[in-house]
Short mmCIF file of C-alpha atoms and ligand atoms in Angstrom, two decimals:
data_model
loop_
_atom_site.label_atom_id
_atom_site.label_comp_id
_atom_site.label_asym_id
_atom_site.label_seq_id
_atom_site.Cartn_x
_atom_site.Cartn_y
_atom_site.Cartn_z
CA MET A 60 131.71 165.67 18.55
CA PHE A 61 135.38 165.77 19.67
CA TYR A 62 137.88 168.34 18.38
CA SER A 63 141.45 167.44 19.26
CA LEU A 64 144.41 167.62 16.91
CA PRO A 65 146.64 164.57 16.26
CA THR A 66 149.98 164.45 18.07
CA ALA A 67 152.79 165.42 15.68
CA GLY A 68 154.32 162.36 13.99
CA SER A 69 151.73 160.00 15.40
CA ASN A 70 150.07 157.42 13.12
CA GLU A 71 147.20 157.00 15.53
CA PRO A 72 143.87 158.46 14.36
CA SER A 73 142.90 161.59 16.24
CA LEU A 74 139.78 161.73 18.37
CA LYS A 75 138.30 163.95 15.68
CA GLN A 76 139.04 161.30 13.05
CA ILE A 77 137.64 158.55 15.25
CA SER A 78 134.42 160.44 15.83
CA ILE A 79 134.03 161.18 12.10
CA PHE A 80 134.61 157.48 11.27
CA SER A 81 132.02 156.48 13.81
CA ILE A 82 129.52 158.98 12.39
CA ILE A 83 130.08 157.66 8.85
CA PHE A 84 129.81 154.08 10.13
CA SER A 85 126.63 154.84 12.04
CA ARG A 86 125.01 156.23 8.91
CA MET A 87 125.33 153.22 6.61
CA THR A 88 124.72 149.58 7.26
CA LEU A 89 126.16 148.40 3.92
CA GLY A 90 129.18 149.46 1.87
CA LYS A 91 128.70 150.87 -1.63
CA ASP A 92 129.46 147.65 -3.55
CA ASP A 93 127.22 145.52 -1.32
CA PHE A 94 124.49 148.14 -1.56
CA TYR A 95 124.64 148.10 -5.39
CA MET A 96 124.81 144.30 -5.51
CA LEU A 97 121.74 143.78 -3.38
CA ALA A 98 119.34 145.49 -5.77
CA LYS A 99 121.11 143.95 -8.77
CA GLU A 100 120.81 140.46 -7.30
CA MET A 101 117.15 141.00 -6.41
CA ARG A 102 116.32 142.13 -9.94
CA ALA A 103 118.24 139.15 -11.37
CA ILE A 104 116.32 136.75 -9.08
CA ALA A 105 113.05 138.38 -10.16
CA SER A 106 113.73 138.04 -13.87
CA LYS A 107 115.02 134.47 -13.48
CA SER A 108 112.09 133.28 -11.34
CA MET A 109 109.13 135.20 -12.73
CA ASP A 110 107.71 135.28 -16.24
CA PHE A 111 106.07 138.68 -15.74
CA GLY A 112 107.18 142.20 -14.84
CA THR A 113 105.52 145.17 -13.17
CA CYS A 114 103.80 145.97 -16.47
CA GLY A 115 102.46 142.47 -17.12
CA ILE A 116 103.73 139.53 -19.19
CA GLY A 117 107.12 140.43 -20.61
CA GLY A 118 106.80 143.87 -19.03
CA GLY A 119 109.95 145.37 -17.57
CA VAL A 120 110.56 147.14 -14.32
CA ASP A 121 109.71 150.79 -14.62
CA GLY A 122 109.74 153.70 -12.23
CA GLU A 123 112.67 152.51 -10.09
CA VAL A 124 115.47 154.83 -9.07
CA CYS A 125 118.90 153.26 -9.63
CA SER A 126 121.17 152.07 -6.79
CA SER A 127 123.84 154.73 -7.25
CA THR A 128 121.35 157.55 -6.63
CA PHE A 129 119.77 155.67 -3.78
CA TYR A 130 123.16 155.02 -2.17
CA ASP A 131 123.69 158.79 -1.98
CA VAL A 132 120.17 159.23 -0.60
CA VAL A 133 120.70 156.68 2.16
CA LYS A 134 124.20 157.99 2.92
CA SER A 135 122.76 161.44 3.50
CA LEU A 136 120.47 160.19 6.27
CA ASP A 137 121.46 159.97 9.89
CA THR A 138 120.30 156.43 10.63
CA GLU A 139 121.02 156.67 14.35
CA PHE A 140 117.24 156.61 14.93
CA ILE A 141 117.18 152.92 13.93
CA LYS A 142 119.68 152.10 16.65
CA ILE A 143 117.85 154.14 19.25
CA ASP A 144 114.39 152.80 18.42
CA GLU A 145 114.36 149.09 17.62
CA ASP A 146 110.70 149.40 16.56
CA ALA A 147 111.41 152.18 14.04
CA TRP A 148 109.76 151.62 10.68
CA GLY A 149 109.26 153.44 7.41
CA ILE A 150 106.62 153.51 4.72
CA ASP A 151 106.94 153.32 0.93
CA ILE A 152 103.74 154.79 -0.46
CA GLY A 153 103.27 153.50 -3.97
CA SER A 154 105.72 150.65 -3.39
CA GLY A 155 105.76 149.42 -7.02
CA SER A 156 108.00 146.37 -7.47
CA GLY A 157 108.99 146.39 -3.77
CA VAL A 158 112.70 146.49 -4.69
CA ALA A 159 113.23 149.96 -3.20
CA SER A 160 111.75 148.82 0.13
CA MET A 161 113.54 145.50 0.26
CA ALA A 162 116.93 146.34 -1.27
CA TYR A 163 117.48 149.95 -0.26
CA PHE A 164 115.64 150.26 3.04
CA ASN A 165 115.44 146.73 4.51
CA GLY A 166 118.84 145.59 3.22
CA GLY A 167 120.72 148.88 2.80
CA MET A 168 119.59 150.57 6.01
CA GLY A 169 118.21 147.74 8.13
CA LEU A 170 114.88 149.59 8.46
CA ASN A 171 111.52 147.80 8.66
CA MET A 172 109.11 149.00 5.96
CA ILE A 173 105.51 148.79 4.99
CA GLY A 174 104.47 149.35 1.38
CA ILE A 175 101.13 150.34 -0.11
CA GLU A 176 100.53 149.85 -3.84
CA CYS A 177 97.31 150.40 -5.81
CA ASN A 178 98.30 148.64 -9.03
CA GLU A 179 97.34 144.95 -8.81
CA GLN A 180 99.97 143.79 -11.30
CA ARG A 181 102.78 145.55 -9.42
CA PHE A 182 101.45 144.28 -6.12
CA ARG A 183 101.45 140.72 -7.44
CA TYR A 184 105.01 141.17 -8.75
CA CYS A 185 106.12 142.54 -5.40
CA LEU A 186 104.50 139.77 -3.30
CA SER A 187 105.86 137.09 -5.65
CA LEU A 188 109.38 138.49 -5.38
CA GLN A 189 109.12 138.75 -1.60
CA SER A 190 107.88 135.17 -1.37
CA ILE A 191 110.82 133.94 -3.51
CA LEU A 192 113.32 135.86 -1.39
CA LEU A 193 111.78 134.55 1.83
CA GLY A 194 112.01 130.94 0.60
CA THR A 195 115.06 128.77 1.07
CA SER A 196 116.46 128.92 -2.49
CA TYR A 197 118.44 132.15 -2.16
CA GLY A 198 119.73 131.78 1.39
CA ASP A 199 119.41 133.40 4.74
CA LYS A 200 120.66 136.81 3.64
CA PHE A 201 117.66 137.44 1.40
CA SER A 202 115.08 135.86 3.70
CA GLN A 203 116.22 138.00 6.65
CA ILE A 204 116.06 141.13 4.49
CA ALA A 205 112.66 140.39 2.90
CA LYS A 206 111.07 139.63 6.28
CA LYS A 207 111.48 143.30 7.14
CA SER A 208 108.75 144.38 4.69
CA GLN A 209 104.96 144.12 4.83
CA PHE A 210 103.14 144.97 1.60
CA PHE A 211 99.49 146.01 1.27
CA GLU A 212 97.38 146.46 -1.81
CA GLY A 213 95.21 149.56 -1.99
CA THR A 214 94.83 153.22 -2.79
CA GLY A 215 96.96 155.69 -0.82
CA PHE A 216 95.05 157.47 1.89
CA LYS A 217 92.13 155.05 2.04
CA ARG A 218 94.43 152.09 2.63
CA LEU A 219 96.63 154.04 5.03
CA ILE A 220 93.72 154.67 7.39
CA GLU A 221 92.54 151.07 7.09
CA ILE A 222 95.99 149.91 8.18
CA LEU A 223 96.77 152.53 10.83
CA GLY A 224 93.41 154.00 11.85
CA VAL A 225 92.65 157.66 12.50
CA THR A 226 92.60 157.93 16.26
CA ASN A 227 95.96 156.96 17.75
CA PRO A 228 99.20 158.85 17.10
CA ILE A 229 101.66 156.74 15.10
CA VAL A 230 104.69 156.51 17.35
CA HIS A 231 107.44 154.56 15.56
CA LEU A 232 106.98 155.66 11.94
CA LYS A 233 110.20 157.59 11.28
CA LEU A 234 110.66 157.67 7.50
CA LEU A 235 108.35 158.29 4.58
CA TYR A 236 109.49 157.31 1.10
CA TRP A 237 107.15 158.66 -1.53
CA PHE A 238 108.03 158.65 -5.18
CA ARG A 239 104.58 159.95 -5.99
CA GLU A 240 104.82 160.86 -9.64
CA GLY A 241 101.45 160.34 -11.32
CA TRP A 242 99.46 160.51 -8.08
CA ASN A 243 96.09 162.16 -7.74
CA PRO A 244 96.65 165.58 -6.02
CA ASP A 245 93.74 165.01 -3.60
CA ASP A 246 95.34 161.80 -2.39
CA ILE A 247 98.67 163.63 -1.93
CA ARG A 248 96.97 166.29 0.22
CA ALA A 249 95.02 163.70 2.22
CA ILE A 250 98.18 161.74 3.03
CA LEU A 251 100.07 164.84 4.11
CA ASP A 252 97.12 165.90 6.26
CA TYR A 253 97.23 162.48 7.94
CA VAL A 254 100.99 162.82 8.49
CA ASN A 255 100.54 166.32 9.98
CA ARG A 256 97.95 165.10 12.46
CA LEU A 257 99.11 161.65 13.50
CA VAL A 258 102.68 160.83 12.56
CA ILE A 259 104.24 162.54 15.55
CA ASN A 260 107.85 161.37 15.39
CA LEU A 261 108.57 161.48 11.66
CA LYS A 262 112.24 162.31 10.92
CA TRP A 263 112.79 161.89 7.19
CA ILE A 264 110.74 162.41 4.04
CA ILE A 265 112.31 161.14 0.82
CA CYS A 266 110.18 162.18 -2.13
CA ASP A 267 110.12 163.73 -5.57
CA MET A 268 108.82 167.03 -4.16
CA ASP A 269 111.10 169.91 -3.25
CA LYS A 270 110.49 171.87 -0.05
CA GLU A 271 108.19 174.38 -1.73
CA LYS A 272 106.01 171.73 -3.34
CA LEU A 273 105.83 169.73 -0.11
CA LEU A 274 104.62 172.84 1.76
CA ASN A 275 102.21 173.77 -1.06
CA PHE A 276 100.63 170.33 -0.83
CA GLY A 277 100.00 171.04 2.85
CA PHE A 278 102.93 169.60 4.85
CA LYS A 279 102.92 171.40 8.21
CA GLY A 280 105.99 169.95 9.94
CA HIS A 281 109.25 171.86 10.38
CA ILE A 282 111.77 171.16 7.58
CA ILE A 283 115.19 171.23 9.25
CA SER A 284 117.17 170.70 6.03
CA SER A 285 116.74 169.44 2.47
CA VAL A 286 119.18 167.93 0.00
CA GLN A 287 118.56 166.50 -3.45
CA PHE A 288 120.02 163.75 -5.62
CA SER A 289 119.41 163.10 -9.32
CA GLY A 290 120.07 160.01 -11.36
CA SER A 291 118.80 157.67 -14.00
CA MET A 292 115.97 155.21 -13.68
CA ILE A 293 116.20 151.44 -14.15
CA LYS A 294 115.69 150.31 -17.76
CA SER A 295 114.84 153.84 -18.82
CA SER A 296 116.58 156.84 -20.34
CA ASN A 297 114.65 159.10 -17.95
CA SER A 298 116.16 160.57 -14.85
CA ARG A 299 114.59 161.66 -11.58
CA THR A 300 115.42 163.82 -8.59
CA LEU A 301 114.78 162.68 -5.06
CA HIS A 302 114.66 165.22 -2.24
CA VAL A 303 115.67 164.18 1.25
CA HIS A 304 113.95 166.34 3.87
CA HIS A 305 115.01 166.14 7.50
CA VAL A 306 111.87 167.04 9.43
CA GLN A 307 110.46 167.50 12.87
CA MET A 308 106.75 167.37 13.47
CA HIS A 309 105.36 170.29 15.43
CA SER A 310 103.27 167.93 17.48
CA SER A 311 106.37 166.18 18.79
CA ALA A 312 107.75 169.47 20.19
CA SER A 313 104.66 169.91 22.32
CA THR A 314 104.49 166.26 23.33
CA THR A 315 108.11 165.57 24.24
CA ARG A 316 107.10 164.87 27.82
CA THR A 317 104.08 162.79 26.86
CA VAL A 318 104.77 159.12 26.37
CA HIS A 319 102.36 157.93 23.71
CA ALA A 320 101.03 154.43 24.04
CA VAL A 321 101.36 152.52 20.79
CA GLY A 322 97.90 152.02 19.29
CA GLU A 323 96.52 148.57 18.61
CA ARG A 324 96.99 148.73 14.82
CA GLU A 325 100.59 149.89 15.00
CA GLN A 326 101.22 147.15 17.58
CA ILE A 327 100.00 144.54 15.07
CA LEU A 328 102.43 145.88 12.44
CA LEU A 329 105.30 145.84 14.94
CA ALA A 330 104.46 142.28 16.00
CA ASN A 331 104.59 141.18 12.35
CA PHE A 332 108.10 142.63 11.99
CA ARG A 333 109.19 140.48 14.94
CA LYS A 334 108.06 137.25 13.25
CA SER A 335 110.57 134.77 11.88
CA ALA A 336 111.29 134.70 8.14
CA GLU A 337 109.47 131.30 7.95
CA GLU A 338 106.32 132.73 9.55
CA VAL A 339 106.38 135.75 7.23
CA HIS A 340 106.96 133.42 4.27
CA SER A 341 103.82 131.40 4.99
CA GLN A 342 101.79 134.59 5.50
CA VAL A 343 103.00 136.00 2.16
CA THR A 344 102.32 132.68 0.41
CA VAL A 345 98.70 132.71 1.64
CA ALA A 346 98.26 136.35 0.54
CA LEU A 347 99.66 135.49 -2.88
CA GLU A 348 97.36 132.48 -3.29
CA LEU A 349 94.32 134.63 -2.39
CA LEU A 350 95.42 137.21 -4.94
CA LEU A 351 95.80 134.55 -7.65
CA ILE A 352 92.36 133.08 -6.87
CA ARG A 353 90.86 136.57 -7.00
CA SER A 354 92.41 137.45 -10.37
CA ASP A 355 91.42 133.99 -11.73
CA ASN A 356 87.82 134.60 -10.66
CA SER A 357 87.74 138.04 -12.21
CA LYS A 358 89.10 136.59 -15.49
CA LYS A 359 86.27 133.98 -15.43
CA ASP A 360 83.69 136.72 -14.67
CA ARG A 361 85.00 138.78 -17.59
CA ALA A 362 84.90 135.76 -19.94
CA ALA A 363 81.34 134.90 -18.81
CA SER A 364 80.09 138.42 -19.47
CA LEU A 365 81.42 138.43 -23.08
C1 SAM B 71 107.14 155.97 -9.54
S1 SAM B 71 106.48 154.50 -8.87
C2 SAM B 71 107.52 154.24 -7.46
C3 SAM B 71 107.70 152.79 -7.10
C4 SAM B 71 108.62 152.50 -5.89
N1 SAM B 71 108.24 153.26 -4.72
C5 SAM B 71 110.07 152.78 -6.24
O1 SAM B 71 110.60 153.80 -5.83
O2 SAM B 71 110.66 151.97 -6.94
C6 SAM B 71 104.94 155.10 -8.16
C7 SAM B 71 104.01 154.00 -7.72
O3 SAM B 71 102.89 154.58 -7.04
C8 SAM B 71 101.73 153.80 -7.36
N2 SAM B 71 100.55 154.66 -7.07
C9 SAM B 71 100.06 155.71 -7.80
N3 SAM B 71 98.99 156.27 -7.18
C10 SAM B 71 98.80 155.55 -6.03
C11 SAM B 71 97.85 155.61 -4.97
N4 SAM B 71 96.91 156.56 -4.95
N5 SAM B 71 97.93 154.70 -3.97
C12 SAM B 71 98.91 153.74 -3.98
N6 SAM B 71 99.82 153.63 -4.95
C13 SAM B 71 99.78 154.52 -5.97
C14 SAM B 71 101.93 153.45 -8.83
O4 SAM B 71 101.14 152.33 -9.22
C15 SAM B 71 103.42 153.18 -8.87
O5 SAM B 71 103.71 151.81 -8.67
#
């Protein structure tokens, strides 16, 4: 950082001002209004195009943190890591409607995300919304944003190891978003144990656990700093607090000189992020059709057993 005072009477910004502007600019991809609008537009598209919500027919969107809180969360992060590592990605564990991943992280920060969600209804909502955004009806802006997410159905730790394996270090996973209210404590511990052992370059954890709780659940990385933001939830009178922890994994300190090869499973994820929006769209459409066939079959099975 530069520290030089402005010349008296000069209207030119000082070097100090320039460097502060560039830091602010490097931290956010979108301005506040655009950031707010993105989530608002996505929710409007969802309610216009879909006759069901995350809680079923007529069900609303619950459990989502509002844009104003999330804007402060994202603003507090140093997003330089996305510029340095073009393969950087994040994970939303318990991805719900998918709006947080797509609007706040893909659109707001420009970060690739994967999401894991155990609730079939929410997963269906999320895939349907992604498929609509990837299609041609709402333009290039939304299809380019939605192509930055890959969503998986399944239960926390079990699904995580199916996707990423248990042998290779995960090299490009830099951010963990985990609004884990209502989670089984064993699953919370198992995920943190996995992170401790394999996620060697993690930089940020955004979650509803303060530092003490995170450590009590078994997180072993070094917490460099923590800040918190509170705000209301979408379509709810409840409010929530998100904690932003800047972290460094102990393993990365001892492996700074070791270049880790990217494991096969992480390579597959990275290759999917490099696909065009059209390719991702057809992949998501197939996944959605399989999901619909599966839920149709289970409805028939249930009817037959009555
Ligand atoms: C509070 S919501 C957060 C949704 C989304 N991440 C957001 O911020 O808008 C928590 C989500 O975690 C999911 N969940 C709970 N336990 C889970 C588990 N063991 N594995 C995967 N998802 C889980 C729930 O179904 C729910 O959708």
